[in-house]
Structures are given as structure tokens and as C-alpha cells.
Amino acid sequence: MSAAPPVGEMWVVDDVAGAFASLVVAEAPTTLALSGGGMARRAYERLAGTRGLDWASVTVVFGDERWVPVTSEDSNEGMARQVLLDLVGPAEVRSLRGAGTTPEEAAAAYDVEIAALGGLDVVHLGLGDDGHTASLFPGSPALEVDDRLVVATGDDAHPHRRLTFTFPAIALARVAVVTVGGADKADVWRRLCRGDDLPAARIRAERVLWLVDPAAAGS
């Protein structure tokens, strides 16, 4: 496919997880926002085994999370701790799920934390089959939020309440990197490239980089 994503650079790479790991090391972030999902898991496994990043200088935050215990198999933080964070020892891990006792309380507290950082070096995002990114789903009121960095969200179509970065939070990134892999993403990638009104089409940052494998890119 020759079409480009709406905003940003597209790199077609055979090994998305490896390219992500190399990019993070090259960017040398002091703030790193993590995501969830199968591709994220593979990317974080690769990052854990990639040398060159001074983890003692890195503060880790989360761009979205389900309202479940961190010990749940559905927890993005739990996954990231298992395959990456417990192995590399970052300077600080700021739990989104642990920021409050209700989704709304946690979102409000995390909003303050993210604002206090003054910016984000690298924000990792994924692309869902329906075009969502972070926990910004089609039709969600969270898509239109412009005065908060973190909100609580949820609907009947998804089994858990969620906490998510808003687009203004993503826009704080020096680099927003979106990983897209597998033939099952080819349809949504095609829709994104032709200009469909999908949540992921709204991603903005100082630099937006799409890492897409040939199967997803249709090449």
C-alpha cells in the first residue's frame, strides 16, 4: 500500500517489536508511557533484552489501563511489570490503577501527575481492530475531551471500566510511536490510510511514528 497515515512517518519493518525496542533505546527517554495488548507485550519483551537504556533515569507511566487489580491478566501494568519493568528496574513506576480508589478518582489524580511531568518523551500506542488507540474507542465521549489529560471511561461493549490518556496527553509526547502488526490489522490500517474517521487518526505529537509490518501494511 502506498498511502501514508494521516499524520506522521510510516516505517514498514519486518520486526515491529525489535524496531520499537531500538527506537526507545535511541530516544533515551526519561519519561516513557506504556500501553497494552499482544503487540505491546512482544515489544516490551524485546525492550527488556535490549541494552543501552539507562533505566535508572526513566520514569514509567501508563497511557491506559483497565479498572482491574494489577495482578489480573487483563492489567496492562501487570503485563508490563511481568515482562519488562520487574526485570529492568526503572527509576519510578507510576501506577494508573493505583492512583485512586475509584476510576474517576484515579483519573483525576493521574491527570495531575502527568501534568506535573511537563511533557512525555516517548508514548507507546497500539491500533485496535476498530481504530481505537489507548482506550479511546469509536463513539466514546473521551474522544472530545480537550481539558483533561486522563479520564475514566467505559461502555457496555467492553468488560471493564478504563482509564486513558486523552488526545491532549498524547500530544505532550516528543515521540508517539504506534506499533501495528499482523494481517488482522490490515483492514483497519487500510481504513486509516484512506482517511476514515477513526480515533487513531487523531493522534498528534511533536513526532508521530507508525511502525507497521508488511502483513498489516498490505505489502
Coordinates of C-alpha atoms in Angstrom, one line a residue:
M1 CA 0.0 0.0 0.0
S2 CA 1.4 3.4 -1.0
A3 CA -0.9 5.5 1.1
A4 CA 0.5 7.2 4.2
P5 CA -1.0 7.5 7.7
P6 CA -2.9 10.8 8.3
V7 CA -0.1 12.3 10.4
G8 CA 3.5 11.2 10.9
E9 CA 6.1 8.9 9.5
M10 CA 5.4 5.3 8.5
W11 CA 8.2 2.7 8.7
V12 CA 7.4 -0.7 7.3
V13 CA 9.5 -3.1 9.2
D14 CA 9.7 -6.9 9.4
D15 CA 10.2 -6.9 13.1
V16 CA 7.9 -4.3 14.8
A17 CA 8.9 -5.3 18.3
G18 CA 12.6 -5.1 17.6
A19 CA 12.2 -1.8 15.8
F20 CA 10.3 -0.4 18.8
A21 CA 13.0 -1.6 21.3
S22 CA 15.7 0.0 19.2
L23 CA 13.8 3.2 18.9
V24 CA 13.2 3.6 22.6
V25 CA 16.9 3.0 23.3
A26 CA 17.9 5.6 20.7
E27 CA 15.5 8.2 22.1
A28 CA 16.9 7.7 25.6
P29 CA 13.7 8.8 27.3
T30 CA 13.4 9.9 30.9
T31 CA 9.6 9.5 30.7
L32 CA 8.1 6.5 29.0
A33 CA 4.4 5.8 28.6
L34 CA 3.4 2.2 28.1
S35 CA 0.4 0.5 26.6
G36 CA -1.2 -2.9 26.5
G37 CA -2.1 -5.7 24.1
G38 CA -0.3 -8.6 22.4
M39 CA 2.0 -6.4 20.3
A40 CA 2.9 -4.3 23.3
R41 CA 3.8 -7.5 25.2
R42 CA 6.1 -8.6 22.4
A43 CA 7.7 -5.1 22.2
Y44 CA 8.3 -5.0 25.9
E45 CA 9.9 -8.4 25.9
R46 CA 12.3 -7.2 23.2
L47 CA 13.0 -4.0 25.1
A48 CA 13.8 -5.9 28.3
G49 CA 16.5 -7.7 26.4
T50 CA 17.9 -4.7 24.6
R51 CA 20.9 -3.0 26.2
G52 CA 21.8 0.7 26.1
L53 CA 19.0 2.4 28.1
D54 CA 19.7 3.9 31.5
W55 CA 16.6 2.6 33.2
A56 CA 17.7 4.2 36.5
S57 CA 16.8 7.6 34.8
V58 CA 13.4 6.5 33.4
T59 CA 10.0 7.3 34.9
V60 CA 7.4 4.9 33.6
V61 CA 3.7 5.9 33.3
F62 CA 0.7 4.2 31.6
G63 CA -1.3 5.6 28.7
D64 CA -4.3 3.4 29.5
E65 CA -5.4 0.7 32.0
R66 CA -8.4 -1.4 32.8
W67 CA -10.0 -1.0 36.2
V68 CA -8.8 -4.4 37.5
P69 CA -6.2 -5.4 40.1
V70 CA -2.6 -5.2 38.8
T71 CA -2.4 -8.9 39.5
S72 CA -5.2 -9.5 36.9
E73 CA -4.2 -11.0 33.5
D74 CA -6.2 -8.1 32.0
S75 CA -4.0 -5.4 33.6
N76 CA -1.6 -3.5 31.3
E77 CA 0.6 -2.6 34.2
G78 CA 0.7 -6.2 35.4
M79 CA 1.8 -7.3 31.9
A80 CA 4.4 -4.6 31.7
R81 CA 5.8 -5.4 35.1
Q82 CA 6.0 -9.1 34.3
V83 CA 7.8 -8.9 31.0
L84 CA 9.8 -5.6 31.4
L85 CA 9.7 -3.5 34.5
D86 CA 10.5 -6.1 37.1
L87 CA 13.5 -7.0 35.0
V88 CA 15.0 -3.6 34.3
G89 CA 14.4 -1.6 37.4
P90 CA 13.3 1.9 36.2
A91 CA 13.7 4.9 38.5
E92 CA 9.9 5.1 39.1
V93 CA 6.7 3.3 38.0
R94 CA 3.6 5.4 38.4
S95 CA 0.6 3.2 38.6
L96 CA -2.5 4.4 36.9
R97 CA -4.7 1.8 38.5
G98 CA -3.2 2.6 41.9
A99 CA -3.8 6.3 41.7
G100 CA -7.2 6.2 43.4
T101 CA -10.0 4.1 44.9
T102 CA -12.5 4.7 42.0
P103 CA -11.9 5.2 38.3
E104 CA -12.8 8.8 38.5
E105 CA -10.6 9.5 41.5
A106 CA -7.7 7.7 39.9
A107 CA -8.1 9.5 36.6
A108 CA -8.2 12.9 38.4
A109 CA -5.1 12.1 40.4
Y110 CA -3.2 10.8 37.4
D111 CA -4.2 13.8 35.4
V112 CA -2.3 16.0 38.0
E113 CA 0.7 13.6 37.9
I114 CA 1.0 13.7 34.1
A115 CA 0.6 17.5 34.0
A116 CA 3.4 17.8 36.6
L117 CA 5.8 15.9 34.4
G118 CA 5.8 18.8 31.9
G119 CA 6.0 16.6 28.9
L120 CA 6.5 13.0 27.9
D121 CA 9.5 11.7 25.9
V122 CA 8.1 8.5 24.4
V123 CA 4.4 7.5 24.3
H124 CA 3.7 4.0 23.1
L125 CA 0.3 3.3 21.4
G126 CA -1.4 0.5 19.7
L127 CA -4.1 0.3 17.0
G128 CA -7.2 -1.7 17.7
D129 CA -9.3 -3.5 15.1
D130 CA -11.9 -0.8 15.4
G131 CA -9.4 2.0 15.1
H132 CA -9.1 2.8 18.8
T133 CA -5.8 3.7 20.4
A134 CA -5.1 3.8 24.1
S135 CA -8.7 3.4 25.5
L136 CA -10.1 5.9 23.1
F137 CA -12.8 3.9 21.4
P138 CA -15.1 5.0 18.5
G139 CA -18.1 7.0 19.8
S140 CA -16.6 7.5 23.2
P141 CA -17.1 10.9 24.9
A142 CA -13.4 10.7 25.8
L143 CA -12.6 11.5 22.2
E144 CA -13.8 15.0 22.6
V145 CA -12.1 15.8 25.9
D146 CA -9.8 18.8 25.5
D147 CA -9.4 20.0 29.1
R148 CA -8.1 16.8 30.8
L149 CA -5.0 14.6 30.3
V150 CA -6.5 11.5 31.8
V151 CA -10.2 10.4 32.1
A152 CA -12.2 7.4 33.2
T153 CA -14.3 5.8 30.5
G154 CA -16.3 2.7 29.7
D155 CA -19.3 1.3 27.9
D156 CA -21.3 -1.9 27.6
A157 CA -19.2 -3.2 24.7
H158 CA -16.1 -3.6 26.9
P159 CA -15.9 -5.7 30.0
H160 CA -14.1 -3.3 32.3
R161 CA -14.1 0.4 33.1
R162 CA -11.0 2.0 31.8
L163 CA -8.6 4.9 32.5
T164 CA -7.0 6.5 29.5
F165 CA -4.8 9.3 28.2
T166 CA -6.8 11.8 26.2
F167 CA -5.5 13.2 22.9
P168 CA -4.1 16.3 24.7
A169 CA -2.0 13.9 26.8
I170 CA -0.7 12.1 23.8
A171 CA 0.1 15.5 22.2
L172 CA 2.6 16.1 25.1
A173 CA 4.9 13.4 23.6
R174 CA 8.2 14.2 22.0
V175 CA 7.6 10.9 20.1
A176 CA 4.4 9.0 19.9
V177 CA 5.2 5.6 18.4
V178 CA 2.3 3.4 17.2
T179 CA 3.0 -0.3 16.7
V180 CA 0.9 -2.2 14.2
G181 CA 1.5 -5.8 13.3
G182 CA -0.2 -8.8 11.7
A183 CA -2.6 -9.5 8.9
D184 CA -5.5 -9.0 11.3
K185 CA -4.7 -5.3 11.3
A186 CA -4.6 -4.9 7.5
D187 CA -8.2 -3.8 7.3
V188 CA -8.1 -1.1 9.9
W189 CA -4.7 0.1 8.6
R190 CA -6.3 0.4 5.1
R191 CA -9.2 2.4 6.6
L192 CA -6.8 4.6 8.5
C193 CA -4.7 5.3 5.4
R194 CA -7.8 6.2 3.2
G195 CA -8.8 8.8 5.7
D196 CA -11.7 7.2 7.7
D197 CA -12.7 9.0 10.8
L198 CA -11.1 6.6 13.3
P199 CA -9.8 7.5 16.8
A200 CA -6.2 6.7 15.9
A201 CA -6.4 9.2 13.0
R202 CA -6.4 11.9 15.7
I203 CA -3.0 11.1 17.1
R204 CA -0.9 14.2 17.3
A205 CA 2.5 14.7 18.9
E206 CA 5.8 16.5 18.2
R207 CA 6.7 13.4 16.2
V208 CA 4.3 10.6 15.3
L209 CA 5.9 7.3 14.1
W210 CA 4.0 4.3 12.8
L211 CA 5.9 1.0 12.9
V212 CA 3.9 -1.3 10.6
D213 CA 4.8 -4.8 9.5
P214 CA 4.3 -5.9 5.9
A215 CA 1.3 -8.1 6.7
A216 CA -0.5 -5.1 8.3
A217 CA 0.6 -2.7 5.6
G218 CA -0.6 -5.0 2.8
S219 CA 2.8 -5.1 1.2

